């Protein structure tokens, strides 16, 4: 779809579905929905619709198909690859699910929660907690991102190591198709081998196949024991050896293992209010270890002590601090989750969200460091992330005093250098943020032709009119 304008008559017909109050047209109302978190994309749109029911979503999609109008789903607008941003110079209509934000049901016996696609992630976590259960998806953006967006980006976050990403946390979906048909797949089954898995197609599709309006999510028992520690180490090799040690001692109780470089800790302490370095002396690398146990608080304490003791004995850990209270645990996680924001005051930052097999993390980090500094002497590397998943946010801050625009102009060149090494190690150029607009062309250039063709065929089967978030993920 490539229309650059929509007639007033069509806009009136869309408006009539949701009512004037929920059809935003003014520049001021639309402005926050036309940009995304990193300021990389700025789109245009004549109209934002806020339907209040699945029936209204269906009516919108029917009309969109009839009139050939492109629809861009947007929930929390926290996505990091421009998938939720309407295209520039086109007349895409934004569909927001922010009014469809209810928790429909919580069943602590079956360990499931059913939520609207517009339910805020933090509200889902709270609803689970109120029933003595845990919904484990946890992200820096959890106060504003919504379940429809989490599912559509197959979000990962800090607890993937133990609980998996959004794909593993969802049992069933309700989806409005581009034609307006409604698929009620809100099944609560753990076992269901009845043909093609349609649910898995919509998860991670970034709104290119349909609108997710509801989901059945998996709940878990609330852990009785929780320990968080922060350790200083001298190398990524030691961090990998320490991860293996912690994994074998804790098994499924190891819920987080996050890697951070000294530069990341330094800028987080410098720029984020209330963050302080928990260790007395600086170390080249740090890990945050998170352990949760279901039987007792004592088990978690015993495990954490054993992990650190053996880490010291093996010469892997140089220094460590265990959080002594819930507030201290939160402070350690806050430091890790603020690391992205802390890069902003340091000037331009070129980002990569990559994964390699865990065993390859040290080789990748060493080779990427050498290649980046050879291409751009003085670049400051802030490579941190979910080490236990092999997922590194390989961010590069501009050299001190460099011109920000000239630095950002080298975005693709640096991506090319880092992604070539990722691919050489059998990794992925998008571990958890998706493809959107940012990596669409690169995806097409690195994936086998047959894989791209299968994606195009799926897209055409679900969206024959090509109106569903066009030009995102895969171009037709
Ligand atoms: C500070 C911060 C930290 C983050 N940390 C992580 C992290 O640790 N792990 C991680 O995986 N991600 C992380 N993210 C990015 C993450 O993808 C988003 O935060 C979130 O999952 C997207 O949800 P949203 O509601 O904001 O979706 P949006 O940004 O509104 O949309 C994202 C995509 O989903 C589509 N979409 C949205 N709603 C629907 C729907 N109902 N039906 C169909 N398609 C839909 C959109 O078209 C778009 O393509 C982080 C982002 C920020 C800003």
XYZ file of C-alpha atoms and ligand atoms in Angstrom:
529
model
C 0.000 0.000 0.000
C 1.371 3.379 -0.881
C -1.442 5.937 -0.629
C -0.230 9.318 0.538
C -3.649 10.729 1.411
C -7.089 9.585 2.514
C -10.327 11.278 1.542
C -12.358 13.128 4.165
C -15.215 10.724 3.490
C -13.116 7.670 4.401
C -11.786 9.401 7.515
C -15.392 10.097 8.561
C -16.306 6.448 8.069
C -13.414 5.293 10.293
C -14.314 7.962 12.860
C -17.912 6.803 12.990
C -16.782 3.332 14.144
C -15.127 4.559 17.375
C -16.860 7.931 17.801
C -15.342 11.452 17.532
C -13.851 11.299 21.030
C -11.654 8.326 20.165
C -10.562 9.443 16.693
C -7.606 11.803 17.065
C -6.723 14.108 14.183
C -5.009 17.204 15.595
C -1.260 17.653 15.158
C -0.757 17.890 18.925
C -2.688 14.671 19.632
C -0.907 12.731 16.890
C 2.631 14.031 17.518
C 3.703 11.592 20.302
C 2.535 8.634 18.189
C 4.584 9.624 15.124
C 7.983 9.226 16.779
C 9.633 6.368 18.645
C 11.890 6.121 21.672
C 15.218 6.516 19.885
C 14.172 9.300 17.518
C 15.268 7.225 14.511
C 11.887 7.341 12.743
C 9.372 10.090 12.260
C 6.215 9.037 10.455
C 3.040 10.717 9.265
C -0.602 9.865 9.814
C -3.938 11.641 9.374
C -5.784 9.716 12.098
C -5.355 7.662 15.264
C -8.203 5.356 16.282
C -8.807 4.040 19.800
C -11.375 1.252 19.522
C -13.095 0.096 22.704
C -14.003 -3.462 21.716
C -13.000 -6.394 19.523
C -16.082 -5.648 17.411
C -14.826 -2.115 16.728
C -11.365 -3.413 15.810
C -13.027 -5.831 13.408
C -15.123 -3.053 11.811
C -11.987 -0.902 11.383
C -10.100 -3.722 9.654
C -13.046 -4.535 7.379
C -13.212 -0.916 6.272
C -9.434 -0.773 5.862
C -9.534 -3.765 3.514
C -12.459 -2.309 1.573
C -10.755 1.077 1.108
C -7.143 -0.154 0.827
C -6.107 1.855 3.886
C -2.902 0.892 5.701
C -3.236 0.272 9.460
C -0.339 0.451 11.922
C -0.955 -1.166 15.328
C 0.595 0.706 18.225
C 0.196 -0.135 21.907
C 2.845 1.272 24.278
C 5.046 2.806 21.535
C 8.179 1.529 23.296
C 9.366 -0.707 20.433
C 12.973 -0.131 19.403
C 12.941 -0.894 15.660
C 10.269 1.493 14.302
C 7.631 -1.229 13.813
C 4.923 0.849 15.505
C 5.793 4.100 13.689
C 3.678 4.932 10.637
C 5.577 5.372 7.388
C 6.854 8.799 6.448
C 4.976 10.524 3.631
C 2.124 7.979 3.637
C -1.340 8.123 5.133
C -1.211 5.131 7.485
C -3.886 5.107 10.183
C -2.623 4.282 13.691
C -4.707 1.824 15.691
C -4.111 2.057 19.429
C -5.422 -0.543 21.876
C -4.936 1.673 24.930
C -8.654 1.572 25.794
C -8.729 -2.225 25.584
C -6.624 -2.665 28.705
C -8.557 -5.042 30.975
C -7.458 -8.182 32.772
C -10.309 -10.450 31.701
C -9.678 -13.367 34.064
C -7.094 -14.829 36.441
C -7.193 -18.553 37.159
C -4.516 -19.374 39.773
C -5.458 -23.060 39.723
C -4.871 -23.442 35.998
C -2.037 -20.879 36.296
C -3.355 -18.659 33.515
C -4.311 -15.010 33.112
C -6.351 -13.648 30.220
C -5.658 -10.050 29.230
C -6.741 -7.586 26.563
C -4.076 -6.757 23.983
C -3.861 -3.239 25.434
C -3.241 -4.314 29.070
C -0.075 -2.705 30.457
C 2.607 -5.265 31.337
C 3.079 -3.901 34.890
C -0.695 -4.244 35.494
C -0.573 -7.874 34.366
C 2.324 -8.521 36.763
C 0.315 -6.896 39.599
C -2.836 -8.899 38.834
C -0.836 -12.130 38.912
C 0.791 -11.116 42.215
C -2.608 -10.340 43.757
C -3.456 -14.020 43.181
C -0.145 -15.248 44.629
C 1.261 -15.912 41.168
C 4.110 -14.598 39.038
C 3.959 -13.372 35.454
C 7.692 -13.380 34.769
C 8.084 -11.102 31.723
C 10.038 -8.091 32.988
C 11.431 -5.231 30.872
C 12.754 -1.718 31.478
C 9.626 -0.456 29.673
C 7.113 -2.521 31.691
C 5.260 0.559 33.041
C 4.177 1.545 29.525
C 4.500 -1.383 27.107
C 1.385 -3.492 26.556
C 0.683 -7.181 26.068
C -0.183 -6.837 22.348
C 3.186 -5.176 21.731
C 5.060 -7.650 23.941
C 3.587 -10.552 21.997
C 4.072 -8.916 18.621
C 7.766 -8.329 19.337
C 8.166 -11.669 21.169
C 9.718 -9.630 23.993
C 12.477 -11.170 26.084
C 13.701 -9.166 29.064
C 15.471 -10.139 32.230
C 13.965 -13.526 33.104
C 14.240 -15.400 29.793
C 16.934 -17.622 31.254
C 14.423 -19.299 33.574
C 11.011 -18.669 31.998
C 11.596 -18.095 28.272
C 10.450 -15.192 26.115
C 6.903 -14.104 25.315
C 6.415 -17.020 22.907
C 6.939 -19.438 25.793
C 4.661 -17.421 28.085
C 1.559 -17.498 25.894
C -0.965 -20.310 25.519
C -3.607 -18.732 23.301
C -4.528 -15.626 21.319
C -7.488 -13.659 20.046
C -6.670 -11.907 16.778
C -8.535 -9.632 14.388
C -7.353 -10.373 10.859
C -6.758 -7.719 8.193
C -10.085 -8.762 6.620
C -11.905 -8.025 9.878
C -12.513 -11.708 10.664
C -11.979 -12.616 14.331
C -9.932 -15.679 15.294
C -10.777 -16.824 18.820
C -7.792 -18.936 19.774
C -7.975 -18.169 23.509
C -7.120 -21.742 24.485
C -5.709 -22.528 27.903
C -4.018 -25.757 26.877
C -0.420 -26.727 27.505
C -0.765 -29.593 25.067
C -2.541 -29.047 21.761
C -1.179 -30.810 18.684
C -3.910 -29.940 16.231
C -2.212 -28.815 13.059
C -0.319 -25.641 12.208
C 0.445 -23.421 15.175
C -1.311 -20.196 14.181
C -0.513 -18.602 17.539
C 3.200 -18.841 16.856
C 2.769 -17.032 13.544
C 1.242 -13.952 15.179
C 3.784 -13.862 18.012
C 6.799 -11.904 16.753
C 4.977 -10.804 13.560
C 5.223 -7.128 14.652
C 1.647 -6.395 13.634
C 2.095 -7.460 10.004
C -0.429 -10.326 10.080
C -3.243 -9.145 12.369
C -4.190 -7.269 15.544
C -3.749 -9.182 18.808
C -6.740 -8.174 20.955
C -6.465 -10.776 23.736
C -4.096 -13.410 25.105
C -3.955 -16.322 27.536
C -0.728 -15.943 29.515
C 1.052 -18.506 31.693
C 1.508 -17.865 35.408
C 4.005 -19.413 37.820
C 4.209 -19.784 41.603
C 5.622 -16.699 43.367
C 9.177 -17.571 44.446
C 9.611 -17.782 48.234
C 13.323 -17.026 48.089
C 15.027 -14.302 46.081
C 18.666 -13.226 46.093
C 20.485 -10.685 43.944
C 24.238 -10.123 43.888
C 26.689 -8.001 41.946
C 30.192 -9.300 41.222
C 33.337 -7.757 39.735
C 35.419 -9.853 37.310
C 38.409 -9.291 35.072
C 37.243 -10.729 31.733
C 34.288 -11.952 29.674
C 35.954 -15.402 29.659
C 35.709 -15.430 33.463
C 32.089 -14.269 33.240
C 31.282 -17.254 30.989
C 33.039 -19.708 33.323
C 31.186 -18.122 36.265
C 27.876 -18.429 34.407
C 28.488 -22.143 33.865
C 29.356 -22.568 37.536
C 26.204 -20.712 38.655
C 24.080 -22.660 36.184
C 25.236 -26.030 37.432
C 24.807 -25.049 41.092
C 21.376 -23.440 40.685
C 19.722 -25.122 37.695
C 16.343 -23.558 36.968
C 16.680 -21.313 40.057
C 19.173 -19.099 38.197
C 16.710 -16.473 36.945
C 19.113 -13.829 35.678
C 22.767 -13.503 34.714
C 23.533 -10.075 33.289
C 26.892 -8.854 32.014
C 28.034 -5.208 32.248
C 31.286 -3.460 31.318
C 33.101 -0.925 33.516
C 32.205 1.875 31.068
C 28.493 1.028 31.436
C 28.673 1.104 35.239
C 30.657 4.353 35.180
C 28.141 6.240 33.018
C 25.159 4.817 34.899
C 26.611 6.034 38.202
C 27.413 9.401 36.534
C 24.024 10.080 34.940
C 21.274 8.127 36.703
C 19.954 9.541 39.960
C 20.471 7.356 43.003
C 22.726 4.765 41.304
C 26.027 4.016 43.041
C 28.778 1.484 42.426
C 28.213 -1.267 45.026
C 31.882 -2.353 44.975
C 34.798 -0.421 46.475
C 37.268 -0.729 43.604
C 36.678 -0.729 39.826
C 36.641 -3.969 37.796
C 36.747 -4.448 34.021
C 33.515 -6.472 33.981
C 30.533 -7.073 36.239
C 27.719 -9.592 36.455
C 24.383 -9.337 38.187
C 23.218 -12.725 39.456
C 19.543 -13.295 40.261
C 18.401 -16.464 42.025
C 14.756 -17.357 42.788
C 13.651 -20.447 44.663
C 10.190 -21.858 45.097
C 10.656 -23.734 48.402
C 12.184 -21.266 50.893
C 14.187 -18.077 51.397
C 16.970 -20.150 53.007
C 17.527 -22.160 49.829
C 18.082 -18.997 47.790
C 20.495 -17.650 50.409
C 22.420 -20.924 50.553
C 22.638 -21.079 46.755
C 23.883 -17.505 46.385
C 26.540 -18.027 49.064
C 27.709 -21.237 47.367
C 27.849 -19.580 43.921
C 29.943 -16.668 45.176
C 32.189 -18.817 47.381
C 32.995 -21.187 44.543
C 33.412 -18.224 42.157
C 36.027 -16.735 44.529
C 37.760 -20.104 45.011
C 37.990 -20.653 41.249
C 39.584 -17.205 40.874
C 36.713 -15.968 38.708
C 35.161 -13.428 41.081
C 37.319 -10.554 42.331
C 34.771 -8.903 44.608
C 31.020 -9.182 45.218
C 28.116 -7.648 47.117
C 24.863 -9.403 47.990
C 21.764 -7.192 48.213
C 20.667 -7.185 51.852
C 17.088 -5.982 51.299
C 14.406 -5.827 48.616
C 15.312 -2.146 48.135
C 18.945 -3.087 47.460
C 17.860 -5.827 45.045
C 15.796 -3.264 43.139
C 18.724 -0.824 43.152
C 21.002 -3.409 41.508
C 18.429 -4.156 38.811
C 17.829 -0.422 38.380
C 21.514 0.047 37.595
C 21.387 -2.655 34.942
C 18.105 -1.440 33.427
C 19.253 2.195 33.314
C 22.354 1.414 31.280
C 20.636 2.291 27.969
C 19.394 5.647 29.262
C 22.809 6.451 30.731
C 24.287 6.459 27.214
C 22.133 9.378 26.060
C 24.048 12.156 27.891
C 27.294 10.712 26.481
C 26.250 11.727 22.928
C 25.351 9.501 19.980
C 24.975 5.753 20.475
C 24.920 3.158 17.707
C 22.936 0.137 18.896
C 22.951 -3.589 18.194
C 20.673 -6.193 19.762
C 22.432 -9.420 18.884
C 22.732 -12.975 20.114
C 25.367 -15.653 19.694
C 25.588 -19.108 21.270
C 26.522 -18.514 24.920
C 29.857 -20.325 24.502
C 30.816 -17.829 21.750
C 30.177 -14.650 23.781
C 33.854 -14.087 24.766
C 35.174 -14.601 21.197
C 32.478 -12.362 19.749
C 33.122 -9.606 22.302
C 36.887 -9.667 21.731
C 36.654 -9.707 17.921
C 33.922 -7.074 17.786
C 35.899 -4.810 20.150
C 38.998 -5.032 17.932
C 37.027 -4.466 14.712
C 35.024 -1.510 16.052
C 38.090 0.270 17.459
C 40.052 -0.326 14.250
C 37.232 1.315 12.256
C 36.582 4.073 14.773
C 39.439 4.805 17.184
C 38.168 6.313 20.435
C 34.692 4.694 20.176
C 33.448 3.765 23.641
C 31.901 0.315 23.713
C 29.004 -0.302 26.078
C 28.268 -3.983 25.435
C 25.979 -5.363 28.117
C 23.009 -7.647 28.430
C 21.504 -11.017 29.073
C 24.698 -13.076 29.056
C 22.861 -16.241 30.090
C 20.871 -16.026 26.827
C 23.882 -15.068 24.705
C 22.038 -11.766 24.068
C 24.294 -8.706 24.047
C 23.168 -5.109 23.532
C 26.341 -4.143 21.699
C 26.119 -0.368 21.911
C 28.813 2.022 20.774
C 29.012 5.529 22.253
C 30.653 8.251 20.190
C 34.304 9.149 20.859
C 34.624 12.009 23.348
C 34.285 15.347 21.531
C 33.127 13.758 18.228
C 30.379 15.355 16.151
C 27.137 13.489 16.965
C 25.626 13.689 13.457
C 28.824 12.544 11.769
C 28.998 9.655 14.248
C 25.371 8.588 13.711
C 25.918 8.768 9.925
C 28.194 5.740 10.389
C 25.335 3.641 11.901
C 25.075 1.176 9.000
C 28.834 0.881 8.584
C 29.207 -0.101 12.255
C 26.182 -2.437 12.032
C 27.851 -4.150 9.129
C 31.063 -4.723 11.105
C 29.295 -6.044 14.221
C 26.670 -8.120 12.381
C 29.291 -9.801 10.165
C 30.931 -11.177 13.326
C 27.564 -12.150 14.800
C 26.751 -14.156 11.671
C 30.229 -15.705 11.596
C 29.479 -17.082 15.081
C 26.071 -18.453 14.028
C 24.185 -15.644 15.791
C 21.154 -13.425 15.160
C 21.063 -9.711 14.237
C 17.919 -9.261 16.320
C 17.802 -11.156 19.594
C 14.726 -9.556 21.156
C 13.772 -6.193 19.623
C 12.530 -7.444 16.255
C 12.994 -6.233 12.694
C 10.476 -3.385 12.127
C 11.810 -0.813 9.678
C 15.309 -0.750 11.140
C 16.512 -4.189 10.056
C 14.052 -5.049 7.270
C 16.463 -4.678 4.364
C 19.334 -6.269 6.243
C 17.171 -9.280 7.105
C 16.413 -9.795 3.419
C 20.117 -9.665 2.628
C 21.231 -12.261 5.189
C 18.432 -14.823 5.313
C 18.252 -17.576 2.654
C 15.994 -16.631 -0.291
C 13.600 -19.512 0.481
C 13.110 -18.256 4.041
C 12.214 -14.741 2.831
C 9.905 -16.193 0.169
C 8.071 -18.308 2.783
C 7.601 -15.185 4.926
C 6.187 -13.295 1.925
C 3.780 -16.162 1.156
C 2.547 -16.183 4.758
C 2.099 -12.414 4.658
C 0.086 -12.616 1.413
C -2.101 -15.443 2.793
C -3.072 -13.424 5.886
C -3.087 -9.970 4.340
C -3.965 -10.196 0.636
C -4.751 -6.461 0.424
C -1.350 -5.558 1.934
C -2.859 -3.163 4.481
C -1.447 -4.614 7.710
C 1.557 -2.584 8.896
C 3.065 -2.524 5.395
C 6.815 -2.331 4.751
C 7.661 -3.651 8.217
C 9.626 -6.901 8.692
C 9.217 -8.052 5.082
C 8.536 -6.103 1.881
C 6.221 -7.653 -0.678
C 13.617 1.132 28.273
C 13.264 -0.015 27.371
C 13.682 -1.289 27.699
C 13.362 -2.368 26.875
N 13.814 -3.595 27.254
C 13.514 -4.641 26.490
C 13.952 -5.938 26.868
O 14.658 -6.121 27.857
N 13.578 -6.969 26.106
C 12.821 -6.801 24.974
O 12.492 -7.793 24.320
N 12.414 -5.591 24.583
C 12.734 -4.506 25.301
N 12.308 -3.279 24.902
C 11.575 -3.148 23.635
C 10.263 -3.926 23.617
O 10.040 -4.504 22.344
C 9.047 -3.120 23.908
O 9.252 -2.468 25.119
C 7.709 -3.892 24.006
O 7.761 -5.302 23.930
C 6.800 -3.427 22.903
O 5.519 -3.221 23.460
P 4.677 -1.917 23.129
O 3.355 -2.106 23.738
O 5.407 -0.694 23.488
O 4.558 -2.068 21.539
P 4.689 -0.960 20.421
O 6.008 -0.282 20.503
O 3.499 -0.102 20.408
O 4.684 -1.903 19.131
C 5.728 -2.805 18.883
C 5.398 -3.637 17.621
O 4.265 -4.460 17.852
C 3.185 -4.125 16.974
N 1.972 -4.169 17.779
C 1.717 -3.466 18.900
N 0.540 -3.830 19.411
C 0.036 -4.782 18.616
C -1.152 -5.568 18.635
N -2.063 -5.432 19.597
N -1.349 -6.461 17.645
C -0.437 -6.619 16.656
N 0.698 -5.902 16.600
C 0.938 -5.011 17.575
C 3.520 -2.748 16.443
O 2.950 -2.522 15.175
C 5.041 -2.809 16.395
O 5.461 -3.472 15.244
C 12.625 -2.168 25.697
C 12.189 -0.884 25.360
C 12.507 0.191 26.174
C 12.044 1.555 25.789
